Amino acid sequence: MNARITLPLWASLVFITASVFAQGVLIMESKEAVRLPQMEVAILPHPHPMPRPTPGSYKVQGLDVRADVKDQVAQVQVSQTFVNTGAGQVEASFVFPLPDEGAVESMTFMVDGKEYAGKLMDAKEARRIYEEIVRKNRDPALLEWIGSGMFKTSVFPIPPGALRTVLIRYSQLCRQRDGLTDFVFPLSVARFTSEPLEKIAVTVNVESAEPIKNIYSPSHDVKLKRTGEGRATVTYEAKNTTPSTDFRLLFDAGQGGVSARTLSYRPIKLDGVAGSSDRENDGFFMSLVAPQMPKTDAEVAPKNVIFVIDRSGSMGGKKIEQVKAALKNMINRLRPKDTFNVIAFDDVILTFKPTPQAFSEETRDAALGFVENMFARGSTAIDAALSAAFEQAAISWSSSVPLPPSYVLFLTDGLPTAGETNENRIVDRAKSLNKMHARLMVFGVGYDVNSRLLDKLARENYGLTEYVRPDEDIELRVNRLYARIESPVLTGATCRFVFEGMTPAEGDAVSRVYPSGEFDLFAGEQVVFVGRYKKSGPGKLVIEGTLGSAKTKYEFPVNFAEKSADSSCAFVEKLWAVRRVGEILDQIDLKGKNEELVRELVELATRHGIVTPYTSFMADDRTSLTDLRANAAHASERLDAFAATDGKSGFAQRNIKQSLQLAKNYDAPMQTNEKSFAEVSDGAFPALQSPTDGLGFGVGGRTASGAVAGTGLKAAKREFDQSQNAIRQIGLKTFYNREGVWTDPSVTPEQKKQARRVKQFSDEYFKLVDRAGRDLAQYLAVSEPVLFNAEGETYFVEP
């Protein structure tokens, strides 16, 4: 009797609710069982070597996903090209897990243009097939599908070496949650593929009868293009990648000047790491706030822009030419109601006009001529340039009407070398002169800037910092930022949460909200707030700000969950943790470290697998996951590296910190900061007054607390690379490879000793799957040994 072999077919990704992880599989007839061709973990020897796949195998060449979502209905097409890399022809059928609630309305399955018949099976019949495949192949990967229905095709041949293009079309009704339509497309295939996918392309066209307001992906760094009030296109592309996170898109639509939607998540039980100080049972929330798109330029609120450009000698050559081109472009994009001025500085301050000018053809042409005559010379008087800029921003048109928002775009490539050079005094003076709350947008160009000074200036003046590497296009980066701020809609805005019956003695309903303070809403942009809450139940989000020239208030209903019934909004906790880590690093950088902050940094990084240069040693299996004291001491040593304010190291550290602070999805910071890790590790740190290797970290060996000390900043890059195999996100938990066992960091040494041992594929194993459901099945669907806490008990599952 022939046994069935299962190989995953990633083309079968389906548009489903968040609780389902549905990839399809190829089922092939063979004389022997073969495990799924999973990615092997190479960092440590494995006590239970995984069987090698037989010659019946394949390679994915491309995955293309196109979805049209109109209101709440999705029409999805998935196309995949793969090749049979085995030695002989295989006969295969295709198994596709159905989403919950029977929401699929129709489905077509085609191979190279030929349609194949299929059969729909209910959850009971499908479970029997899933479990049979798992038992025969001794592979737990299909456990995630137990409990869902199935679509199964007839058998089709695949010759050796042959390419096959598989096309799936289906329609489905999408779930709505708290006013947001929820688009989930599973891409988490890392556990089931032996090679990276050559290319992934996802295109989602969203159409609504009402204007689309918020549109947001918590999972991926997507590109968004709005093609009308009720239309938008979202794209995501990646090459040679092994995705581990499902693609998710949230959007809403409706009338009104501003839209806000709030999702909340309150886990039933917080499994903190040992010694955690974060055991209060607060929940987590995310609010998306977006303005209505202006229909004409006349509807865009006016603004006052002061351009401040470093023209010191170091800006010579290509740099000054790129900056001049960017500056000309921004001036040309001003609108008739805007005012502006241009300040060029070296050790002398040169201003285009004594006061801000109303934009017109005449003032535009004169300003372009002023820019054209700029040339590089002299030293760098940052303090005097900023003082002139904020004095310009304070000049009002009229005291009888609200002033337009002011933006100071400040670009420099160097350190302060003329006039006031003390970092703190420069910051204090700028803050005292910024009486109009102008938003300071800082561009640090190249590695010679004092990155800590620039971060402090932006932080104290309601703005942000952008860092441009020497090999990057300055013009492109500057124009990209200006495109975001050129059309303000709601300015000087604040948000607060109000709950009826809550007294001042109870404190604030929410805490640790990021971003904090005032904010502006720009056309085509949105603000993503995350925070913690202790008050559950119905309430309202109140947003106040200036719309045009009038003070405006908006109120939106919220309902904070008392206990979340499922994990569909668990990503909110992870996103909050990423932002909080960025905030901790910023506080340590700008104000100095303390024991409490360092411990919290280590707790969050460990619990959520957030890799930073200061905590990447957690990827080393010699590091105890539960020794918070030792790990905090080790991280504290590494945080001394923030003493570097310039050079590649200072530049890269502030880049990493900011990417965490501004993260719009929880994976983007680490996806985009590989280059920054390389810069951190290139040896550009100054020597510190301690027994280090001259790079800011302790010399190899053991510290007094017993923690394994770093071997220099070069170790950070090695550890970052190692973390790709040593740290794995499964469901709601982060697991670390410890001596061949995927280990939940919340498991204490005592719990490990008392863990309930379960043998894979035993009757007890399948009873556990049956009782615990899909959330627990995620942790059991791992081929290697796994140790974790769940439902108040510790489990050790081994092959």
Coordinates of C-alpha atoms in Angstrom, one line a residue, residues 110-504:
M110 CA -6.2 25.3 -12.8
V111 CA -2.8 23.8 -13.8
D112 CA -1.3 25.2 -16.9
G113 CA -4.6 26.4 -18.1
K114 CA -6.5 23.2 -17.5
E115 CA -9.3 23.2 -14.9
Y116 CA -9.4 20.3 -12.4
A117 CA -12.4 19.1 -10.6
G118 CA -12.5 19.4 -6.8
K119 CA -14.5 18.3 -3.8
L120 CA -15.5 20.2 -0.7
M121 CA -15.2 18.4 2.6
D122 CA -16.5 19.4 6.0
A123 CA -14.2 19.8 9.0
K124 CA -14.9 16.3 10.3
E125 CA -13.9 14.5 7.1
A126 CA -11.0 16.9 6.5
R127 CA -9.6 16.3 10.0
R128 CA -9.4 12.6 9.3
I129 CA -7.3 13.3 6.2
Y130 CA -5.1 15.9 7.9
E131 CA -4.4 13.6 10.9
E132 CA -3.7 10.6 8.5
I133 CA -1.1 12.7 6.6
V134 CA 0.6 13.8 9.9
R135 CA 0.7 10.3 11.3
K136 CA 2.1 8.7 8.1
N137 CA 4.7 11.3 7.4
R138 CA 5.7 11.8 11.0
D139 CA 5.4 15.6 10.3
P140 CA 3.4 17.9 12.5
A141 CA 3.2 20.8 10.0
L142 CA -0.4 20.2 9.0
L143 CA -1.7 20.4 12.6
E144 CA -2.6 24.0 12.1
W145 CA -5.3 23.0 9.7
I146 CA -7.1 20.5 11.9
G147 CA -10.6 21.9 12.6
S148 CA -11.1 23.5 9.2
G149 CA -12.8 22.2 6.1
M150 CA -11.0 21.2 2.9
F151 CA -11.1 21.5 -0.9
K152 CA -9.4 18.6 -2.7
T153 CA -8.6 18.3 -6.4
S154 CA -8.3 15.3 -8.6
V155 CA -4.8 13.9 -9.4
F156 CA -2.6 15.5 -12.1
P157 CA 0.9 14.5 -13.3
I158 CA 4.2 16.5 -12.8
P159 CA 7.0 15.3 -15.0
P160 CA 10.6 15.6 -13.7
G161 CA 12.1 19.0 -14.2
A162 CA 8.8 20.4 -15.5
L163 CA 7.5 23.8 -14.7
R164 CA 3.9 24.1 -13.5
T165 CA 1.9 27.3 -13.2
V166 CA -1.0 26.8 -10.7
L167 CA -3.8 29.4 -10.7
I168 CA -6.5 29.6 -8.0
R169 CA -9.5 32.0 -8.2
Y170 CA -12.0 32.4 -5.5
S171 CA -14.4 35.0 -3.9
Q172 CA -15.0 35.5 -0.2
L173 CA -16.8 37.7 2.2
C174 CA -14.3 39.5 4.5
R175 CA -14.7 40.0 8.2
Q176 CA -15.3 43.4 9.7
R177 CA -13.9 44.3 13.1
D178 CA -14.6 47.5 15.0
G179 CA -15.4 49.3 11.8
L180 CA -12.4 48.0 9.9
T181 CA -12.5 45.5 7.0
D182 CA -9.9 42.8 7.7
F183 CA -7.9 41.4 4.8
V184 CA -5.6 38.5 5.9
F185 CA -3.4 36.7 3.4
P186 CA -1.2 34.0 5.0
L187 CA 2.5 34.2 4.0
S188 CA 4.0 32.5 7.1
V189 CA 5.6 29.6 5.2
A190 CA 9.0 29.8 6.8
R191 CA 8.5 26.5 8.7
F192 CA 7.6 24.6 5.5
T193 CA 10.1 25.6 2.9
S194 CA 13.7 24.5 2.4
E195 CA 14.6 27.4 0.1
P196 CA 13.6 31.1 0.0
L197 CA 10.9 32.0 -2.5
E198 CA 12.4 33.7 -5.5
K199 CA 9.7 36.4 -5.7
I200 CA 6.6 37.3 -3.9
A201 CA 4.3 40.0 -5.3
V202 CA 1.0 41.0 -3.6
T203 CA -1.4 43.6 -5.1
V204 CA -4.6 44.5 -3.4
N205 CA -7.0 46.9 -5.1
V206 CA -9.5 48.4 -2.6
E207 CA -12.7 50.0 -3.8
S208 CA -15.5 51.5 -1.7
A209 CA -18.7 53.4 -2.4
E210 CA -17.7 55.7 0.5
P211 CA -14.4 57.6 0.7
I212 CA -11.6 55.4 2.0
K213 CA -10.0 56.8 5.1
N214 CA -7.6 54.5 7.1
I215 CA -5.8 51.9 5.2
Y216 CA -3.0 50.1 7.1
S217 CA -0.9 47.0 7.1
P218 CA 0.4 46.0 10.6
S219 CA 2.5 43.2 9.1
H220 CA 4.4 44.5 6.1
D221 CA 6.0 47.6 4.7
V222 CA 3.6 48.2 1.9
K223 CA 3.4 50.9 -0.8
L224 CA 0.1 52.8 -1.0
K225 CA -1.3 54.7 -3.9
R226 CA -4.7 56.4 -3.7
T227 CA -6.4 56.7 -7.1
G228 CA -9.5 58.5 -5.9
E229 CA -11.6 59.0 -2.8
G230 CA -13.0 55.5 -2.9
R231 CA -10.0 53.7 -4.5
A232 CA -6.6 52.7 -3.4
T233 CA -3.9 50.1 -4.4
V234 CA -1.6 48.5 -1.9
T235 CA 1.5 46.6 -3.1
Y236 CA 4.2 44.5 -1.5
E237 CA 7.1 42.9 -3.2
A238 CA 10.0 40.8 -1.9
K239 CA 12.8 38.7 -3.6
N240 CA 14.7 35.7 -2.3
T241 CA 12.7 35.7 1.0
T242 CA 11.2 33.3 3.4
P243 CA 8.3 35.1 4.9
S244 CA 7.3 34.3 8.4
T245 CA 4.4 36.8 8.9
D246 CA 1.0 36.7 7.3
F247 CA 0.1 39.6 5.1
R248 CA -2.7 41.7 6.7
L249 CA -4.5 44.8 5.6
L250 CA -7.1 46.9 7.5
F251 CA -9.2 49.6 6.0
D252 CA -12.3 51.6 6.6
A253 CA -14.5 54.1 4.7
G254 CA -17.0 56.8 5.4
Q255 CA -17.8 60.5 5.4
G256 CA -16.4 63.2 7.6
G257 CA -13.2 65.3 7.9
V258 CA -11.4 62.8 10.1
S259 CA -11.8 59.1 10.7
A260 CA -10.5 57.1 13.6
R261 CA -10.8 53.4 14.4
T262 CA -9.5 51.6 17.5
L263 CA -8.6 47.9 18.0
S264 CA -7.9 46.5 21.4
Y265 CA -6.3 43.3 22.8
R266 CA -6.2 42.1 26.3
P267 CA -4.6 38.6 26.7
I268 CA -6.3 36.3 29.2
K269 CA -3.0 35.7 30.8
L270 CA 0.3 37.5 30.5
D271 CA 3.2 35.0 30.4
G272 CA 6.0 37.4 31.4
V273 CA 9.6 36.3 31.6
A274 CA 11.0 35.5 35.0
G275 CA 11.5 38.7 37.2
S276 CA 9.3 40.7 34.9
S277 CA 8.0 44.0 36.3
D278 CA 5.4 44.2 33.6
R279 CA 2.9 41.8 35.1
E280 CA 0.0 44.2 35.5
N281 CA -2.9 42.9 33.4
D282 CA -3.3 46.0 31.2
G283 CA -4.5 45.7 27.7
F284 CA -3.1 47.1 24.5
F285 CA -4.8 49.3 21.9
M286 CA -4.1 50.7 18.4
S287 CA -5.9 53.7 16.9
L288 CA -5.7 54.6 13.3
V289 CA -6.4 58.3 12.5
A290 CA -6.7 59.6 9.0
P291 CA -8.1 62.8 7.4
Q292 CA -10.3 63.2 4.4
M293 CA -8.4 63.7 1.2
P294 CA -8.8 67.3 -0.1
K295 CA -10.5 67.5 -3.5
T296 CA -8.7 70.6 -4.7
D297 CA -5.6 72.7 -3.7
A298 CA -7.9 75.3 -2.4
E299 CA -9.1 73.0 0.4
V300 CA -5.5 72.4 1.6
A301 CA -4.7 74.4 4.8
P302 CA -1.9 77.0 4.3
K303 CA 1.5 76.5 6.0
N304 CA 4.6 78.4 6.8
V305 CA 7.9 76.7 5.7
I306 CA 11.4 77.8 6.7
F307 CA 14.1 76.0 4.7
V308 CA 17.5 76.0 6.5
I309 CA 20.4 74.7 4.4
D310 CA 23.9 73.9 5.5
R311 CA 26.3 75.3 2.9
S312 CA 29.6 74.8 4.8
G313 CA 32.7 73.6 3.1
S314 CA 31.9 69.9 3.7
M315 CA 28.8 70.3 1.6
G316 CA 30.8 70.9 -1.6
G317 CA 30.5 68.9 -4.8
K318 CA 27.6 66.5 -5.5
K319 CA 26.0 67.1 -2.1
I320 CA 25.3 70.8 -2.5
E321 CA 24.0 70.2 -6.1
Q322 CA 21.5 67.5 -4.8
V323 CA 20.4 69.8 -2.0
K324 CA 19.8 72.7 -4.3
A325 CA 17.8 70.5 -6.7
A326 CA 15.6 69.3 -3.8
L327 CA 15.2 72.8 -2.4
K328 CA 14.1 74.1 -5.8
N329 CA 11.6 71.2 -6.1
M330 CA 10.0 72.0 -2.7
I331 CA 9.8 75.7 -3.5
N332 CA 8.0 74.9 -6.8
R333 CA 5.5 72.8 -4.9
L334 CA 4.4 75.6 -2.5
R335 CA 0.8 76.8 -2.9
P336 CA -0.5 80.4 -3.2
K337 CA -1.6 80.6 0.5
D338 CA 1.7 79.4 1.8
T339 CA 4.5 81.5 3.2
F340 CA 8.2 80.6 3.2
N341 CA 11.7 81.7 3.6
V342 CA 15.2 80.3 2.9
I343 CA 18.2 80.4 5.2
A344 CA 21.6 79.3 4.0
F345 CA 24.3 79.0 6.6
D346 CA 28.0 78.3 7.2
D347 CA 29.7 80.5 9.8
V348 CA 27.6 83.3 8.3
I349 CA 23.7 83.4 8.2
L350 CA 22.3 84.4 4.9
T351 CA 18.5 84.9 4.6
F352 CA 16.5 85.1 1.4
K353 CA 14.2 87.8 2.8
P354 CA 13.9 89.5 6.2
T355 CA 10.5 88.0 6.8
P356 CA 8.5 85.0 5.4
Q357 CA 7.1 85.7 2.0
A358 CA 3.7 84.9 0.6
F359 CA 4.2 82.4 -2.3
S360 CA 3.7 83.8 -5.8
E361 CA 5.4 83.6 -9.1
E362 CA 7.5 86.6 -8.3
T363 CA 8.7 85.3 -4.9
R364 CA 9.2 81.8 -6.3
D365 CA 11.5 83.0 -9.1
A366 CA 13.4 85.2 -6.7
A367 CA 13.9 82.3 -4.3
L368 CA 15.0 80.0 -7.0
G369 CA 17.7 82.5 -8.0
F370 CA 18.8 82.7 -4.3
V371 CA 19.2 79.0 -4.2
E372 CA 21.1 78.8 -7.5
N373 CA 23.7 81.2 -6.1
M374 CA 24.4 79.0 -3.1
F375 CA 27.9 77.5 -2.9
A376 CA 29.8 75.6 -0.2
R377 CA 32.2 77.5 2.0
G378 CA 33.1 78.1 5.7
S379 CA 32.4 76.3 8.9
T380 CA 29.1 75.3 10.6
A381 CA 27.0 77.6 12.8
I382 CA 24.1 75.3 13.7
D383 CA 23.0 77.4 16.8
A384 CA 22.8 80.7 14.9
A385 CA 21.0 79.1 11.9
L386 CA 18.3 77.5 14.1
S387 CA 17.9 80.8 16.1
A388 CA 17.3 82.6 12.8
A389 CA 14.8 80.0 11.7
F390 CA 12.7 80.0 14.8
E391 CA 12.7 83.8 14.9
Q392 CA 11.3 83.7 11.3
A393 CA 8.7 81.1 12.3
A394 CA 7.5 83.4 15.1
I395 CA 6.7 86.3 12.7
S396 CA 2.9 86.2 12.3
W397 CA 0.6 87.4 9.6
S398 CA -2.0 88.7 11.9
S399 CA -2.8 88.3 15.6
S400 CA -6.5 88.2 15.0
V401 CA -6.6 84.8 13.2
P402 CA -5.0 81.4 14.1
L403 CA -1.6 81.1 12.6
P404 CA -0.8 78.5 10.0
P405 CA 1.4 75.6 11.0
S406 CA 5.1 76.3 10.7
Y407 CA 7.7 73.7 9.6
V408 CA 11.4 74.2 9.8
L409 CA 13.3 71.9 7.4
F410 CA 16.9 71.8 8.6
L411 CA 19.6 70.1 6.7
T412 CA 23.2 69.6 7.8
D413 CA 26.1 67.3 7.1
G414 CA 28.4 68.2 10.0
L415 CA 29.0 69.1 13.6
P416 CA 28.6 72.6 15.1
T417 CA 32.0 74.2 14.6
A418 CA 31.2 78.0 14.7
G419 CA 29.5 80.0 17.4
E420 CA 27.9 78.0 20.2
T421 CA 29.1 74.3 20.0
N422 CA 27.8 72.9 23.3
E423 CA 25.1 70.3 22.6
N424 CA 22.8 71.1 25.5
R425 CA 23.0 74.9 25.1
I426 CA 22.1 74.6 21.4
V427 CA 19.0 72.5 22.2
D428 CA 17.9 74.8 25.1
R429 CA 18.2 77.9 23.0
A430 CA 16.2 76.4 20.1
K431 CA 13.5 75.2 22.4
S432 CA 13.2 78.6 24.1
L433 CA 12.9 80.4 20.7
N434 CA 10.4 78.0 19.2
K435 CA 7.4 79.9 20.6
M436 CA 5.1 78.9 17.7
H437 CA 5.6 75.2 18.2
A438 CA 7.1 74.9 14.8
R439 CA 7.8 71.3 13.7
L440 CA 11.5 70.8 13.2
M441 CA 12.3 68.3 10.5
V442 CA 16.0 67.5 10.6
F443 CA 18.1 65.9 7.9
G444 CA 21.4 64.5 8.9
V445 CA 23.5 63.8 5.8
G446 CA 26.5 61.5 6.0
Y447 CA 28.4 60.0 9.0
D448 CA 29.9 63.3 10.3
V449 CA 26.8 64.7 12.0
N450 CA 26.2 64.7 15.7
S451 CA 23.3 62.4 15.6
R452 CA 22.4 62.7 19.3
L453 CA 22.3 66.5 19.0
L454 CA 20.0 66.2 15.9
D455 CA 17.7 63.8 17.8
K456 CA 17.5 66.1 20.8
L457 CA 16.6 69.1 18.6
A458 CA 13.8 67.2 16.8
R459 CA 12.5 65.7 20.1
E460 CA 12.3 69.0 21.8
N461 CA 10.7 70.8 18.8
Y462 CA 7.8 68.4 17.9
G463 CA 9.6 67.0 14.8
L464 CA 11.6 64.1 13.6
T465 CA 15.0 63.2 12.2
E466 CA 15.9 61.6 8.9
Y467 CA 19.4 60.2 8.4
V468 CA 20.8 60.0 4.8
R469 CA 23.8 57.8 4.1
P470 CA 26.6 59.1 2.0
D471 CA 25.7 56.8 -0.9
E472 CA 22.0 57.7 -0.8
D473 CA 20.3 60.3 -3.0
I474 CA 19.7 63.4 -0.9
E475 CA 17.3 64.9 -3.3
L476 CA 15.1 61.8 -3.3
R477 CA 15.0 61.6 0.5
V478 CA 14.3 65.3 1.1
N479 CA 11.5 65.3 -1.5
R480 CA 9.9 62.2 0.0
L481 CA 9.6 63.8 3.4
Y482 CA 8.3 67.1 1.9
A483 CA 5.6 65.1 0.0
R484 CA 4.3 63.9 3.3
I485 CA 4.0 67.3 4.9
E486 CA 3.1 69.6 2.0
S487 CA -0.7 69.2 2.5
P488 CA -1.7 69.7 6.2
V489 CA -5.3 69.0 7.1
L490 CA -5.6 68.9 10.9
T491 CA -2.8 70.6 12.8
G492 CA -1.8 71.0 16.4
A493 CA -4.0 68.0 17.2
T494 CA -4.3 66.1 20.5
C495 CA -6.1 62.9 21.4
R496 CA -7.5 61.6 24.7
F497 CA -9.7 58.8 25.8
V498 CA -12.8 59.4 27.9
F499 CA -14.7 56.8 29.9
E500 CA -18.0 57.7 31.7
G501 CA -17.8 57.4 35.5
M502 CA -14.0 57.3 35.7
T503 CA -12.7 59.6 38.4
P504 CA -9.4 61.5 38.6

